[in-house]
Amino acid sequence: MRLLGPAVNKYLEEFPLESLPALDRFLGLVERRAFLMARLATGNADDAHDIVQEAMLTLVRSYANRGEQEWGPLFHTILQSRITDWHRREKVRNRFRVWFGKHADEDEDDPLQNIADGRSPNPLGQLQDKQAMAALESAIHKLPARQQQAFLLRVWEGLDVAQTASAMKCSEGSVKTHYSRAVHALREKLEEHW
Amino acid sequence: METEEKFLNRAKAVLDEAEKNLDASAVVRLRAARRKAIEEGSRSLAKLKPRWLLPVGGMAAAGIVLTVAGLLWFSAPNGQLLQAGVGDIELLAGKETPDFFVELEFYEWLEHQANAG
């Protein structure tokens, strides 16, 4: 590469083609979790797939040149932005549905239909896992969008308050409030069944 | 506090389990989405105009212009191009008629004869 001259080296540093296999590996690691987060937010597998697809494309198109350690926070930020966009669009759609005399929730998929297909060899364990996930999925889906995001990023992704605030594009104080309310609401709904 | 931690651990475990046991159709769709994103990314990278070509192209164009100008300049003997240009300007800007310049040699001979006489 040294033989190509500084201008060429600079170009390859800015747009490294070899980053694509690394990006592929990175996306392979995060795609399932991203999909589940989007599905928990939307309650709809198709919308969740669309959101994840858009987030992947944005990361590859705009941030392939960034360092690998930056991809995680960037992907979270993009994914959460897409989920927020989905909620905004859904709000508008719901307004139209109300005007045309349809109930807002009429067309939404039942979250219970999107339960993960358990592969545990133990049928009882499988059933328990399914039931636990169904209950959690349903409870999370009923939370306000910002509470869902704060809960999932803090508990599942293990992000700290500052990282969560960055991904959600809000203040750390807001994250603490959303997270605390989410945990309180979920405990109230789930603890007696778990 | 202890019960909250227990609850959160349980929630995380349930979510991890759901991730691990995601149904096959979703996994296939995710893989296809990833492949599409990576393919589109490589196309975008390939389409990007290498910025280092801009100065290289500019320098090449300037070089061609200079070469052509140099060839024209040095192919004319003794810088005739410039001299001819200045002469043309004198002709165009002067008050004399074109006939004066046509018979200039005659006037020069006439002046020479007068001086000799």
CSV table of C-alpha atoms in Angstrom, one decimal:
chain,number,residue,atom,x,y,z
A,1,MET,CA,0.0,0.0,0.0
A,2,ARG,CA,3.0,2.2,0.7
A,3,LEU,CA,3.9,2.2,-3.0
A,4,LEU,CA,0.6,3.8,-4.0
A,5,GLY,CA,1.5,7.2,-2.6
A,6,PRO,CA,0.1,9.3,0.3
A,7,ALA,CA,-3.0,10.4,-1.5
A,8,VAL,CA,-4.0,6.9,-2.3
A,9,ASN,CA,-3.2,5.7,1.2
A,10,LYS,CA,-5.3,8.5,2.6
A,11,TYR,CA,-8.2,7.5,0.4
A,12,LEU,CA,-8.0,3.9,1.4
A,13,GLU,CA,-7.8,4.9,5.1
A,14,GLU,CA,-11.0,7.0,4.7
A,15,PHE,CA,-12.9,4.3,2.8
A,16,PRO,CA,-11.4,1.0,3.8
A,17,LEU,CA,-12.9,-1.8,1.7
A,18,GLU,CA,-11.6,-4.3,4.2
A,19,SER,CA,-14.0,-2.8,6.8
A,20,LEU,CA,-16.9,-4.5,5.1
A,21,PRO,CA,-16.2,-8.1,6.3
A,22,ALA,CA,-15.7,-6.7,9.8
A,23,LEU,CA,-19.0,-4.8,9.5
A,24,ASP,CA,-20.7,-8.0,8.3
A,25,ARG,CA,-19.4,-9.8,11.4
A,26,PHE,CA,-20.5,-6.9,13.7
A,27,LEU,CA,-24.0,-6.8,12.2
A,28,GLY,CA,-24.2,-10.6,12.5
A,29,LEU,CA,-23.6,-10.2,16.3
A,30,VAL,CA,-26.2,-7.5,16.9
A,31,GLU,CA,-28.9,-8.3,14.4
A,32,ARG,CA,-31.0,-10.6,16.5
A,33,ARG,CA,-31.0,-8.3,19.5
A,34,ALA,CA,-31.8,-5.3,17.3
A,35,PHE,CA,-34.7,-7.2,15.7
A,36,LEU,CA,-36.1,-8.2,19.1
A,37,MET,CA,-35.8,-4.6,20.4
A,38,ALA,CA,-37.6,-3.3,17.3
A,39,ARG,CA,-40.3,-6.0,17.6
A,40,LEU,CA,-40.8,-5.2,21.3
A,41,ALA,CA,-41.2,-1.6,20.3
A,42,THR,CA,-43.5,-2.1,17.3
A,43,GLY,CA,-45.3,-5.3,18.2
A,44,ASN,CA,-44.9,-6.3,14.6
A,45,ALA,CA,-42.3,-8.5,13.0
A,46,ASP,CA,-42.4,-7.0,9.5
A,47,ASP,CA,-42.0,-3.4,10.8
A,48,ALA,CA,-39.2,-4.7,13.1
A,49,HIS,CA,-37.4,-6.2,10.1
A,50,ASP,CA,-37.7,-2.9,8.1
A,51,ILE,CA,-36.3,-0.9,11.0
A,52,VAL,CA,-33.3,-3.2,11.4
A,53,GLN,CA,-32.7,-3.2,7.7
A,54,GLU,CA,-32.7,0.6,7.6
A,55,ALA,CA,-30.4,0.8,10.6
A,56,MET,CA,-28.0,-1.6,9.0
A,57,LEU,CA,-28.0,0.3,5.7
A,58,THR,CA,-27.4,3.6,7.5
A,59,LEU,CA,-24.5,2.2,9.4
A,60,VAL,CA,-22.8,0.7,6.3
A,61,ARG,CA,-23.4,3.7,4.1
A,62,SER,CA,-22.4,6.4,6.5
A,63,TYR,CA,-20.1,4.9,9.2
A,64,ALA,CA,-18.2,2.1,7.5
A,65,ASN,CA,-15.1,4.3,7.8
A,66,ARG,CA,-15.4,4.7,11.6
A,67,GLY,CA,-13.4,2.5,14.0
A,68,GLU,CA,-15.0,-0.8,15.0
A,69,GLN,CA,-15.3,0.3,18.6
A,70,GLU,CA,-17.6,3.1,17.4
A,71,TRP,CA,-20.0,0.9,15.5
A,72,GLY,CA,-21.9,-0.4,18.7
A,73,PRO,CA,-22.9,3.0,20.0
A,74,LEU,CA,-23.6,4.3,16.5
A,75,PHE,CA,-25.8,1.3,15.7
A,76,HIS,CA,-27.8,1.8,18.9
A,77,THR,CA,-28.3,5.4,18.2
A,78,ILE,CA,-29.4,4.7,14.6
A,79,LEU,CA,-31.7,1.9,15.7
A,80,GLN,CA,-33.3,4.0,18.5
A,81,SER,CA,-33.8,6.9,16.0
A,82,ARG,CA,-35.6,4.5,13.6
A,83,ILE,CA,-37.8,3.2,16.3
A,84,THR,CA,-38.7,6.7,17.4
A,85,ASP,CA,-39.4,7.6,13.7
A,86,TRP,CA,-41.7,4.5,13.5
A,87,HIS,CA,-43.6,5.7,16.6
A,88,ARG,CA,-44.0,9.2,15.1
A,89,ARG,CA,-45.4,7.7,11.8
A,90,GLU,CA,-47.6,5.4,13.7
A,91,LYS,CA,-49.1,8.3,15.7
A,92,VAL,CA,-50.0,10.0,12.4
A,93,ARG,CA,-51.4,6.7,11.0
A,94,ASN,CA,-53.5,6.2,14.1
A,95,ARG,CA,-55.0,9.7,13.7
A,96,PHE,CA,-56.1,8.8,10.2
A,97,ARG,CA,-57.5,5.5,11.5
A,98,VAL,CA,-59.5,7.3,14.1
A,99,TRP,CA,-60.9,9.8,11.5
A,100,PHE,CA,-61.9,6.9,9.3
A,101,GLY,CA,-63.7,5.2,12.2
A,102,LYS,CA,-61.1,2.4,12.8
A,103,HIS,CA,-59.8,1.6,16.2
A,104,ALA,CA,-56.2,2.4,16.6
A,105,ASP,CA,-55.2,-1.0,17.7
A,106,GLU,CA,-57.4,-3.0,15.3
A,107,ASP,CA,-54.7,-3.7,12.7
A,108,GLU,CA,-51.8,-4.3,15.1
A,109,ASP,CA,-50.5,-7.8,15.4
A,110,ASP,CA,-51.0,-9.5,18.7
A,111,PRO,CA,-47.6,-9.6,20.4
A,112,LEU,CA,-48.3,-13.1,21.5
A,113,GLN,CA,-48.2,-14.2,17.8
A,114,ASN,CA,-44.6,-13.1,17.7
A,115,ILE,CA,-43.3,-15.2,20.5
A,116,ALA,CA,-39.9,-16.7,19.9
A,117,ASP,CA,-39.9,-20.3,18.7
A,118,GLY,CA,-38.3,-22.0,21.7
A,119,ARG,CA,-35.9,-24.8,21.0
A,120,SER,CA,-35.4,-26.1,24.4
A,121,PRO,CA,-35.4,-30.0,24.5
A,122,ASN,CA,-37.4,-29.7,27.7
A,123,PRO,CA,-41.1,-29.1,26.7
A,124,LEU,CA,-41.9,-27.7,30.1
A,125,GLY,CA,-38.9,-25.4,30.1
A,126,GLN,CA,-39.8,-24.4,26.5
A,127,LEU,CA,-43.3,-23.6,27.5
A,128,GLN,CA,-42.1,-21.6,30.6
A,129,ASP,CA,-39.6,-19.7,28.4
A,130,LYS,CA,-42.3,-18.9,25.9
A,131,GLN,CA,-44.7,-17.8,28.5
A,132,ALA,CA,-42.1,-15.7,30.3
A,133,MET,CA,-41.1,-14.0,27.0
A,134,ALA,CA,-44.7,-13.5,26.0
A,135,ALA,CA,-45.5,-11.9,29.3
A,136,LEU,CA,-42.4,-9.7,29.1
A,137,GLU,CA,-42.9,-8.8,25.5
A,138,SER,CA,-46.5,-7.8,26.1
A,139,ALA,CA,-45.6,-5.8,29.2
A,140,ILE,CA,-42.7,-4.0,27.5
A,141,HIS,CA,-44.8,-3.3,24.4
A,142,LYS,CA,-47.3,-1.5,26.6
A,143,LEU,CA,-44.7,0.8,28.0
A,144,PRO,CA,-44.3,4.3,26.5
A,145,ALA,CA,-41.6,4.2,23.8
A,146,ARG,CA,-39.0,6.1,25.8
A,147,GLN,CA,-39.4,3.8,28.8
A,148,GLN,CA,-39.0,0.8,26.5
A,149,GLN,CA,-35.8,2.2,25.1
A,150,ALA,CA,-34.3,3.1,28.5
A,151,PHE,CA,-35.2,-0.3,30.0
A,152,LEU,CA,-33.8,-2.3,27.1
A,153,LEU,CA,-30.6,-0.3,26.6
A,154,ARG,CA,-29.8,-0.3,30.4
A,155,VAL,CA,-30.9,-3.9,31.3
A,156,TRP,CA,-30.3,-5.9,28.1
A,157,GLU,CA,-27.5,-4.0,26.4
A,158,GLY,CA,-25.9,-3.1,29.7
A,159,LEU,CA,-25.3,0.5,28.7
A,160,ASP,CA,-24.6,3.0,31.5
A,161,VAL,CA,-26.8,6.2,31.9
A,162,ALA,CA,-24.5,8.4,29.8
A,163,GLN,CA,-24.3,5.8,26.9
A,164,THR,CA,-28.1,5.3,27.0
A,165,ALA,CA,-28.6,9.1,27.0
A,166,SER,CA,-26.4,9.3,23.9
A,167,ALA,CA,-28.2,6.5,22.1
A,168,MET,CA,-31.6,8.0,23.0
A,169,LYS,CA,-30.5,11.6,22.3
A,170,CYS,CA,-31.8,12.9,25.6
A,171,SER,CA,-30.4,14.0,28.9
A,172,GLU,CA,-29.1,11.6,31.6
A,173,GLY,CA,-31.8,12.9,33.9
A,174,SER,CA,-34.5,11.8,31.4
A,175,VAL,CA,-32.9,8.4,31.1
A,176,LYS,CA,-33.0,7.9,34.9
A,177,THR,CA,-36.7,8.9,35.0
A,178,HIS,CA,-37.7,6.7,32.0
A,179,TYR,CA,-35.8,3.8,33.4
A,180,SER,CA,-37.1,4.1,36.9
A,181,ARG,CA,-40.7,4.3,35.6
A,182,ALA,CA,-40.2,1.4,33.3
A,183,VAL,CA,-38.8,-0.9,36.0
A,184,HIS,CA,-41.6,0.1,38.4
A,185,ALA,CA,-44.3,-0.6,35.8
A,186,LEU,CA,-42.8,-3.9,34.7
A,187,ARG,CA,-42.4,-5.2,38.2
A,188,GLU,CA,-45.9,-4.4,39.0
A,189,LYS,CA,-47.2,-6.3,35.9
A,190,LEU,CA,-44.8,-9.2,35.9
A,191,GLU,CA,-43.4,-10.0,39.4
A,192,GLU,CA,-46.4,-11.9,40.6
A,193,HIS,CA,-46.4,-14.2,37.5
A,194,TRP,CA,-42.6,-14.8,37.5
B,1,MET,CA,-33.4,-3.5,46.2
B,2,GLU,CA,-32.5,-7.2,46.1
B,3,THR,CA,-35.8,-8.1,44.6
B,4,GLU,CA,-35.4,-5.5,42.0
B,5,GLU,CA,-32.0,-6.9,41.0
B,6,LYS,CA,-33.5,-10.4,40.9
B,7,PHE,CA,-36.3,-9.1,38.7
B,8,LEU,CA,-33.9,-7.4,36.3
B,9,ASN,CA,-31.7,-10.5,36.1
B,10,ARG,CA,-34.7,-12.6,35.3
B,11,ALA,CA,-35.8,-10.1,32.6
B,12,LYS,CA,-32.4,-10.1,31.0
B,13,ALA,CA,-32.3,-13.9,31.1
B,14,VAL,CA,-35.7,-14.1,29.4
B,15,LEU,CA,-34.5,-11.7,26.7
B,16,ASP,CA,-31.3,-13.6,26.2
B,17,GLU,CA,-33.2,-16.8,25.8
B,18,ALA,CA,-35.5,-15.2,23.2
B,19,GLU,CA,-32.5,-13.9,21.3
B,20,LYS,CA,-30.9,-17.4,21.3
B,21,ASN,CA,-34.1,-19.1,20.2
B,22,LEU,CA,-35.3,-16.7,17.6
B,23,ASP,CA,-37.3,-18.4,15.0
B,24,ALA,CA,-35.6,-19.6,11.8
B,25,SER,CA,-37.6,-17.4,9.4
B,26,ALA,CA,-36.6,-14.2,11.3
B,27,VAL,CA,-33.0,-15.4,11.3
B,28,VAL,CA,-33.1,-15.9,7.6
B,29,ARG,CA,-34.6,-12.5,6.9
B,30,LEU,CA,-32.0,-10.8,9.1
B,31,ARG,CA,-29.2,-12.6,7.3
B,32,ALA,CA,-30.7,-11.4,4.0
B,33,ALA,CA,-31.0,-7.8,5.3
B,34,ARG,CA,-27.4,-7.9,6.4
B,35,ARG,CA,-26.2,-9.2,3.0
B,36,LYS,CA,-28.2,-6.5,1.3
B,37,ALA,CA,-26.7,-3.8,3.5
B,38,ILE,CA,-23.1,-5.0,2.9
B,39,GLU,CA,-23.6,-5.3,-0.8
B,40,GLU,CA,-25.1,-1.9,-1.0
B,41,GLY,CA,-22.2,-0.6,1.1
B,42,SER,CA,-19.6,-2.1,-1.3
B,43,ARG,CA,-21.5,-0.6,-4.3
B,44,SER,CA,-21.5,2.9,-2.6
B,45,LEU,CA,-17.8,2.6,-1.8
B,46,ALA,CA,-17.1,1.6,-5.4
B,47,LYS,CA,-19.1,4.5,-6.7
B,48,LEU,CA,-17.3,7.0,-4.5
B,49,LYS,CA,-15.1,9.2,-6.7
B,50,PRO,CA,-11.5,8.9,-5.4
B,51,ARG,CA,-10.8,12.5,-4.2
B,52,TRP,CA,-7.1,12.1,-4.9
B,53,LEU,CA,-8.0,12.0,-8.6
B,54,LEU,CA,-9.2,15.6,-8.6
B,55,PRO,CA,-5.8,17.2,-8.1
B,56,VAL,CA,-4.2,14.6,-10.3
B,57,GLY,CA,-6.7,15.3,-13.2
B,58,GLY,CA,-6.3,19.1,-12.7
B,59,MET,CA,-2.5,18.8,-12.9
B,60,ALA,CA,-2.7,16.6,-16.0
B,61,ALA,CA,-5.1,19.1,-17.7
B,62,ALA,CA,-2.8,22.0,-16.8
B,63,GLY,CA,0.2,20.1,-18.2
B,64,ILE,CA,-1.5,19.5,-21.5
B,65,VAL,CA,-2.3,23.2,-21.9
B,66,LEU,CA,1.2,24.2,-21.1
B,67,THR,CA,2.7,21.6,-23.5
B,68,VAL,CA,0.5,22.8,-26.4
B,69,ALA,CA,1.3,26.4,-25.6
B,70,GLY,CA,5.0,25.6,-25.4
B,71,LEU,CA,4.9,23.7,-28.7
B,72,LEU,CA,3.2,26.6,-30.5
B,73,TRP,CA,5.6,29.1,-29.0
B,74,PHE,CA,8.9,27.3,-29.7
B,75,SER,CA,7.8,26.0,-33.2
B,76,ALA,CA,7.6,29.7,-34.4
B,77,PRO,CA,11.2,30.9,-35.2
B,78,ASN,CA,12.5,33.7,-33.0
B,79,GLY,CA,9.3,34.3,-31.1
B,80,GLN,CA,7.6,35.3,-34.4
B,81,LEU,CA,4.2,34.6,-33.0
B,82,LEU,CA,4.4,37.5,-30.5
B,83,GLN,CA,6.1,39.8,-33.0
B,84,ALA,CA,3.4,39.1,-35.6
B,85,GLY,CA,0.8,39.8,-33.0
B,86,VAL,CA,2.2,43.1,-32.1
B,87,GLY,CA,2.6,44.1,-35.8
B,88,ASP,CA,-1.1,43.3,-36.4
B,89,ILE,CA,-2.1,45.5,-33.5
B,90,GLU,CA,-0.1,48.4,-35.0
B,91,LEU,CA,-1.7,47.9,-38.4
B,92,LEU,CA,-5.2,47.8,-36.9
B,93,ALA,CA,-4.7,50.8,-34.5
B,94,GLY,CA,-2.9,53.1,-37.0
B,95,LYS,CA,-4.5,56.0,-39.0
B,96,GLU,CA,-2.8,55.0,-42.3
B,97,THR,CA,-4.8,53.3,-45.1
B,98,PRO,CA,-4.0,49.7,-46.0
B,99,ASP,CA,-2.5,51.1,-49.4
B,100,PHE,CA,0.1,52.9,-47.4
B,101,PHE,CA,1.4,49.7,-45.9
B,102,VAL,CA,1.3,47.9,-49.3
B,103,GLU,CA,3.5,50.6,-50.8
B,104,LEU,CA,5.7,51.0,-47.7
B,105,GLU,CA,8.7,49.5,-49.6
B,106,PHE,CA,8.4,52.1,-52.3
B,107,TYR,CA,8.3,55.0,-49.7
B,108,GLU,CA,11.4,53.6,-48.1
B,109,TRP,CA,13.2,53.4,-51.5
B,110,LEU,CA,12.1,57.0,-52.2
B,111,GLU,CA,13.4,58.2,-48.9
B,112,HIS,CA,16.7,56.4,-49.5
B,113,GLN,CA,17.1,58.0,-53.0
B,114,ALA,CA,16.3,61.5,-51.6
B,115,ASN,CA,19.0,61.1,-48.9
B,116,ALA,CA,21.5,59.8,-51.4
B,117,GLY,CA,20.8,62.7,-53.8
